[in-house]
Coordinates of C-alpha atoms and ligand atoms in Angstrom, one line a residue:
M8 CA -44.6 -77.5 -18.7
G9 CA -47.6 -77.1 -20.8
T10 CA -49.4 -73.9 -21.8
S11 CA -51.5 -73.7 -18.8
G12 CA -48.3 -74.4 -16.6
S13 CA -46.5 -71.4 -18.3
Q14 CA -49.4 -69.2 -17.8
R15 CA -49.7 -70.1 -14.1
S16 CA -45.9 -69.4 -13.8
A17 CA -46.4 -66.1 -15.4
G18 CA -49.2 -65.5 -13.1
I19 CA -47.1 -66.1 -10.0
L20 CA -44.4 -63.7 -11.4
A21 CA -46.8 -61.0 -12.0
S22 CA -48.3 -61.6 -8.5
Q23 CA -44.7 -61.3 -7.2
R24 CA -44.0 -58.1 -9.0
A25 CA -47.6 -56.5 -7.8
Y26 CA -46.8 -57.5 -4.1
Y27 CA -43.6 -55.9 -4.0
D28 CA -44.8 -52.9 -5.6
E29 CA -47.7 -52.7 -3.1
R30 CA -45.4 -53.5 -0.3
A31 CA -42.8 -50.9 -1.0
P32 CA -44.2 -48.0 1.2
D33 CA -43.7 -50.2 4.4
Y34 CA -40.9 -52.6 3.0
G35 CA -38.3 -52.9 5.7
D36 CA -40.7 -51.7 8.5
A37 CA -40.4 -54.4 11.3
T38 CA -43.6 -53.7 12.6
V39 CA -45.2 -54.9 9.3
P40 CA -43.7 -58.3 9.0
D41 CA -42.9 -59.9 5.7
R42 CA -44.7 -63.1 6.9
A43 CA -46.5 -64.5 9.9
Q44 CA -43.5 -65.9 11.9
G45 CA -39.6 -66.2 12.0
P46 CA -36.8 -63.6 11.7
G47 CA -38.0 -62.1 8.3
G48 CA -35.8 -61.7 5.3
L49 CA -35.0 -58.0 5.7
L50 CA -31.5 -56.9 6.6
G51 CA -30.3 -53.6 8.4
E52 CA -28.1 -51.2 6.5
D53 CA -25.2 -52.1 8.8
I54 CA -25.4 -55.8 8.0
A55 CA -25.8 -54.9 4.4
R56 CA -22.7 -52.8 4.3
R57 CA -20.8 -55.7 6.1
L58 CA -21.8 -58.4 3.5
V59 CA -21.1 -56.0 0.6
A60 CA -17.8 -55.1 2.0
E61 CA -17.0 -58.8 2.3
I62 CA -17.8 -59.1 -1.5
D63 CA -15.7 -55.9 -2.3
P64 CA -17.5 -55.0 -5.6
N65 CA -15.2 -52.6 -7.5
G66 CA -15.7 -51.0 -11.0
D67 CA -19.1 -51.0 -12.6
V68 CA -21.7 -52.8 -10.9
L69 CA -25.3 -53.9 -12.0
E70 CA -27.6 -54.6 -9.1
L71 CA -30.6 -56.6 -10.2
A72 CA -34.0 -56.3 -8.0
C73 CA -32.5 -53.5 -6.0
G74 CA -35.7 -52.6 -4.0
T75 CA -35.5 -49.6 -1.6
G76 CA -31.8 -49.6 -1.9
I77 CA -30.2 -51.1 1.3
F78 CA -27.7 -52.8 -0.9
T79 CA -27.5 -50.1 -3.5
R80 CA -26.1 -47.7 -1.1
A81 CA -23.6 -50.1 0.2
L82 CA -22.6 -51.0 -3.3
A83 CA -22.1 -47.4 -4.1
R84 CA -19.5 -47.0 -1.6
H85 CA -17.1 -49.4 -3.4
A86 CA -18.2 -49.2 -7.0
R87 CA -17.3 -46.8 -9.7
S88 CA -21.0 -46.8 -11.0
V89 CA -24.0 -48.8 -9.8
T90 CA -26.9 -49.5 -12.2
A91 CA -29.8 -50.7 -10.0
L92 CA -32.7 -52.3 -11.7
D93 CA -36.2 -53.2 -10.3
A94 CA -39.7 -53.9 -11.7
S95 CA -41.3 -51.9 -9.0
P96 CA -41.9 -47.9 -9.6
R97 CA -42.6 -47.5 -5.9
M98 CA -39.5 -49.5 -4.9
L99 CA -37.3 -47.4 -7.2
E100 CA -39.0 -44.1 -6.0
R101 CA -38.1 -45.2 -2.3
N102 CA -34.7 -46.0 -3.4
R103 CA -34.1 -42.5 -5.1
Q104 CA -35.8 -40.7 -2.0
T105 CA -33.6 -42.4 0.4
G106 CA -30.9 -40.7 -1.2
A107 CA -29.3 -42.8 -4.0
P108 CA -25.7 -41.6 -4.4
S109 CA -24.6 -39.6 -7.5
N110 CA -22.9 -42.9 -8.9
V111 CA -26.2 -44.8 -8.9
R112 CA -28.4 -44.9 -12.0
L113 CA -32.0 -46.3 -11.4
V114 CA -33.7 -48.3 -14.1
A115 CA -37.3 -49.6 -14.2
A116 CA -37.4 -53.0 -15.7
D117 CA -38.5 -56.7 -15.4
V118 CA -35.4 -59.0 -15.0
F119 CA -37.3 -61.5 -17.1
D120 CA -37.9 -59.1 -19.9
W121 CA -34.6 -57.2 -20.1
Q122 CA -31.4 -57.2 -21.9
P123 CA -28.2 -55.2 -21.0
D124 CA -26.7 -52.7 -23.4
R125 CA -23.2 -53.0 -21.9
Q126 CA -21.5 -55.1 -19.6
Y127 CA -20.3 -54.9 -15.9
D128 CA -17.4 -56.0 -13.6
V129 CA -20.0 -57.2 -11.0
V130 CA -23.7 -58.3 -11.0
F131 CA -25.0 -58.3 -7.6
F132 CA -28.5 -59.4 -6.4
G133 CA -29.7 -59.2 -2.7
H134 CA -32.7 -61.3 -1.7
W135 CA -33.6 -62.0 -5.3
L136 CA -32.4 -65.4 -6.2
S137 CA -34.9 -67.1 -3.9
H138 CA -37.5 -65.4 -6.2
V139 CA -36.3 -66.9 -9.5
P140 CA -38.5 -69.8 -10.3
P141 CA -36.9 -73.1 -11.0
D142 CA -38.0 -73.0 -14.7
A143 CA -36.3 -69.6 -15.2
F144 CA -33.1 -70.3 -13.2
D145 CA -31.0 -71.3 -16.4
R146 CA -32.3 -68.5 -18.2
F147 CA -31.7 -65.9 -15.4
W148 CA -28.1 -67.1 -14.9
A149 CA -27.4 -66.8 -18.9
L150 CA -28.7 -63.3 -18.4
V151 CA -26.1 -62.6 -15.6
A152 CA -23.4 -64.2 -17.7
A153 CA -24.3 -61.9 -20.5
C154 CA -24.0 -58.9 -18.2
L155 CA -20.5 -59.6 -17.1
R156 CA -17.3 -58.6 -18.7
P157 CA -14.6 -61.1 -19.2
G158 CA -13.2 -61.5 -15.7
G159 CA -16.4 -60.1 -14.0
R160 CA -18.2 -61.9 -11.2
A161 CA -21.7 -62.4 -9.8
A162 CA -22.2 -61.9 -6.1
F163 CA -25.5 -62.5 -4.1
V164 CA -26.9 -62.6 -0.6
D165 CA -30.1 -64.4 0.2
E166 CA -32.1 -66.2 2.8
D167 CA -30.9 -69.9 2.8
D168 CA -32.8 -73.1 3.4
R169 CA -32.8 -72.5 7.2
A170 CA -35.4 -69.8 6.7
S171 CA -37.9 -72.5 5.1
A172 CA -38.7 -73.2 8.7
Y173 CA -40.6 -69.9 8.8
D174 CA -42.6 -70.1 5.5
D175 CA -45.3 -72.5 4.4
C176 CA -44.6 -73.2 0.6
T177 CA -46.7 -75.1 -1.7
I178 CA -45.2 -76.5 -5.0
V179 CA -47.3 -75.4 -8.0
D180 CA -45.9 -76.8 -11.3
G181 CA -42.6 -77.4 -9.7
T182 CA -42.3 -74.0 -8.2
P183 CA -42.3 -73.3 -4.6
V184 CA -45.0 -70.7 -3.8
A185 CA -45.4 -68.8 -0.6
L186 CA -48.1 -66.3 0.6
R187 CA -47.4 -62.9 1.6
T188 CA -50.1 -60.5 3.0
L189 CA -50.3 -56.8 2.9
R190 CA -51.2 -54.6 5.9
D191 CA -54.8 -54.3 4.5
G192 CA -55.0 -58.0 4.2
T193 CA -54.4 -58.4 0.5
K194 CA -52.8 -61.7 -0.2
F195 CA -50.2 -62.4 -2.9
D196 CA -48.4 -65.4 -4.2
I197 CA -44.6 -65.1 -4.5
V198 CA -41.9 -67.5 -5.7
K199 CA -39.8 -68.6 -2.7
V200 CA -36.8 -71.2 -3.5
F201 CA -34.8 -71.9 -0.1
W202 CA -31.3 -72.8 -1.4
D203 CA -28.9 -75.1 0.4
P204 CA -25.5 -73.6 -0.4
D205 CA -23.8 -76.8 -1.6
E206 CA -26.8 -77.6 -3.9
L207 CA -26.8 -74.2 -5.3
A208 CA -23.1 -74.4 -5.9
A209 CA -23.6 -77.9 -7.7
R210 CA -26.4 -76.4 -9.7
L211 CA -24.4 -73.4 -10.8
A212 CA -21.4 -75.7 -11.7
A213 CA -23.5 -77.7 -14.0
L214 CA -24.2 -74.3 -15.8
G215 CA -20.6 -73.6 -16.1
W216 CA -20.0 -71.3 -13.1
T217 CA -17.5 -71.8 -10.2
A218 CA -19.3 -70.6 -7.1
A219 CA -18.2 -70.1 -3.6
I220 CA -21.2 -70.0 -1.4
H221 CA -21.1 -69.7 2.6
R222 CA -23.7 -69.4 5.3
A223 CA -23.5 -66.0 7.2
D224 CA -25.7 -64.8 10.2
E225 CA -29.1 -66.4 10.7
C226 CA -30.7 -67.9 7.7
T227 CA -28.3 -65.9 5.2
L228 CA -26.0 -67.2 2.4
V229 CA -23.4 -65.2 0.5
G230 CA -22.1 -66.2 -2.9
I231 CA -19.6 -65.4 -5.4
A232 CA -19.7 -66.9 -8.8
T233 CA -17.5 -66.7 -11.9
P234 CA -18.2 -68.1 -15.4
N235 CA -15.8 -70.8 -16.3
R236 CA -15.7 -69.4 -19.9
S237 CA -15.2 -66.0 -21.0
N238 CA -18.4 -64.2 -22.3
Ligands
SAM21 C1 -37.1 -59.4 -1.6 S1 -37.1 -57.8 -2.4 C2 -35.3 -57.3 -2.4 C3 -35.1 -56.0 -2.5 C4 -33.6 -55.6 -2.1 N1 -32.6 -56.1 -3.2 C5 -33.2 -55.8 -0.8 O1 -32.5 -56.9 -0.4 O2 -33.8 -55.2 0.1 C6 -37.3 -58.3 -4.2 C7 -37.3 -57.0 -5.2 O3 -37.4 -57.8 -6.3 C8 -38.3 -56.9 -7.3 N2 -38.7 -57.5 -8.3 C9 -39.9 -58.5 -8.2 N3 -39.9 -59.1 -9.6 C10 -39.2 -58.5 -10.2 C11 -38.9 -58.6 -11.6 N4 -39.6 -59.5 -12.5 N5 -38.0 -57.9 -12.2 C12 -37.2 -57.0 -11.5 N6 -37.4 -56.8 -10.2 C13 -38.5 -57.6 -9.7 C14 -39.2 -56.3 -6.1 O4 -39.9 -55.1 -6.8 C15 -38.5 -56.3 -5.0 O5 -37.8 -54.9 -4.8

């Protein structure tokens, strides 16, 4: 990708950050849909709890792109500690106001511009991987590996390729881009990669991870991945 391509890519990531920060006040409100049609990617607290229980995240957990905290609160029921990171101040404020448990520490940071100062037993991300552009995929997983203690694992929940029926993506410099509209009509580009579980597992295998990924519920995938070498 040339300079203009990387600038466009950086522009989409900035738009994605801005969208979620603006969207934070009504994020999760079913009367303000995420997109024009389809089931929407937002999970209820009960489903989040069930999916997290399946993952069984013990020890010290890092949650990337935590949002309003649907998964943060579920993770905190299992973990010794949860460090929950997000780029949006308004998402973090909602996470805090919704009653982040005492074992949760909230961190404001851009995933693509952040380095860990310690390692974790589990790195979790809910509805985030689909927002990682293809040209940042390897770099993102290198970060996840760097965040894990030896023996640690990554766990994730996201929409899968079945949800692509409800979105209209265009490809910009190799990145699938979807449109999101706020209640006031303001439009934003966001990255949206709809993964097929087998293709995702193969992609991770090529990066040195062993991943078990299965489909759950309507349009949702759940994955657990461990690095093949100790970090
Ligand atoms: C689809 S929401 C998912 C939120 C939450 N994990 C959930 O499942 O409800 C995506 C989240 O990623 C955050 N985000 C967007 N770009 C980010 C970035 N570059 N670094 C960290 N967080 C980012 C947004 O603020 C938003 O909270």
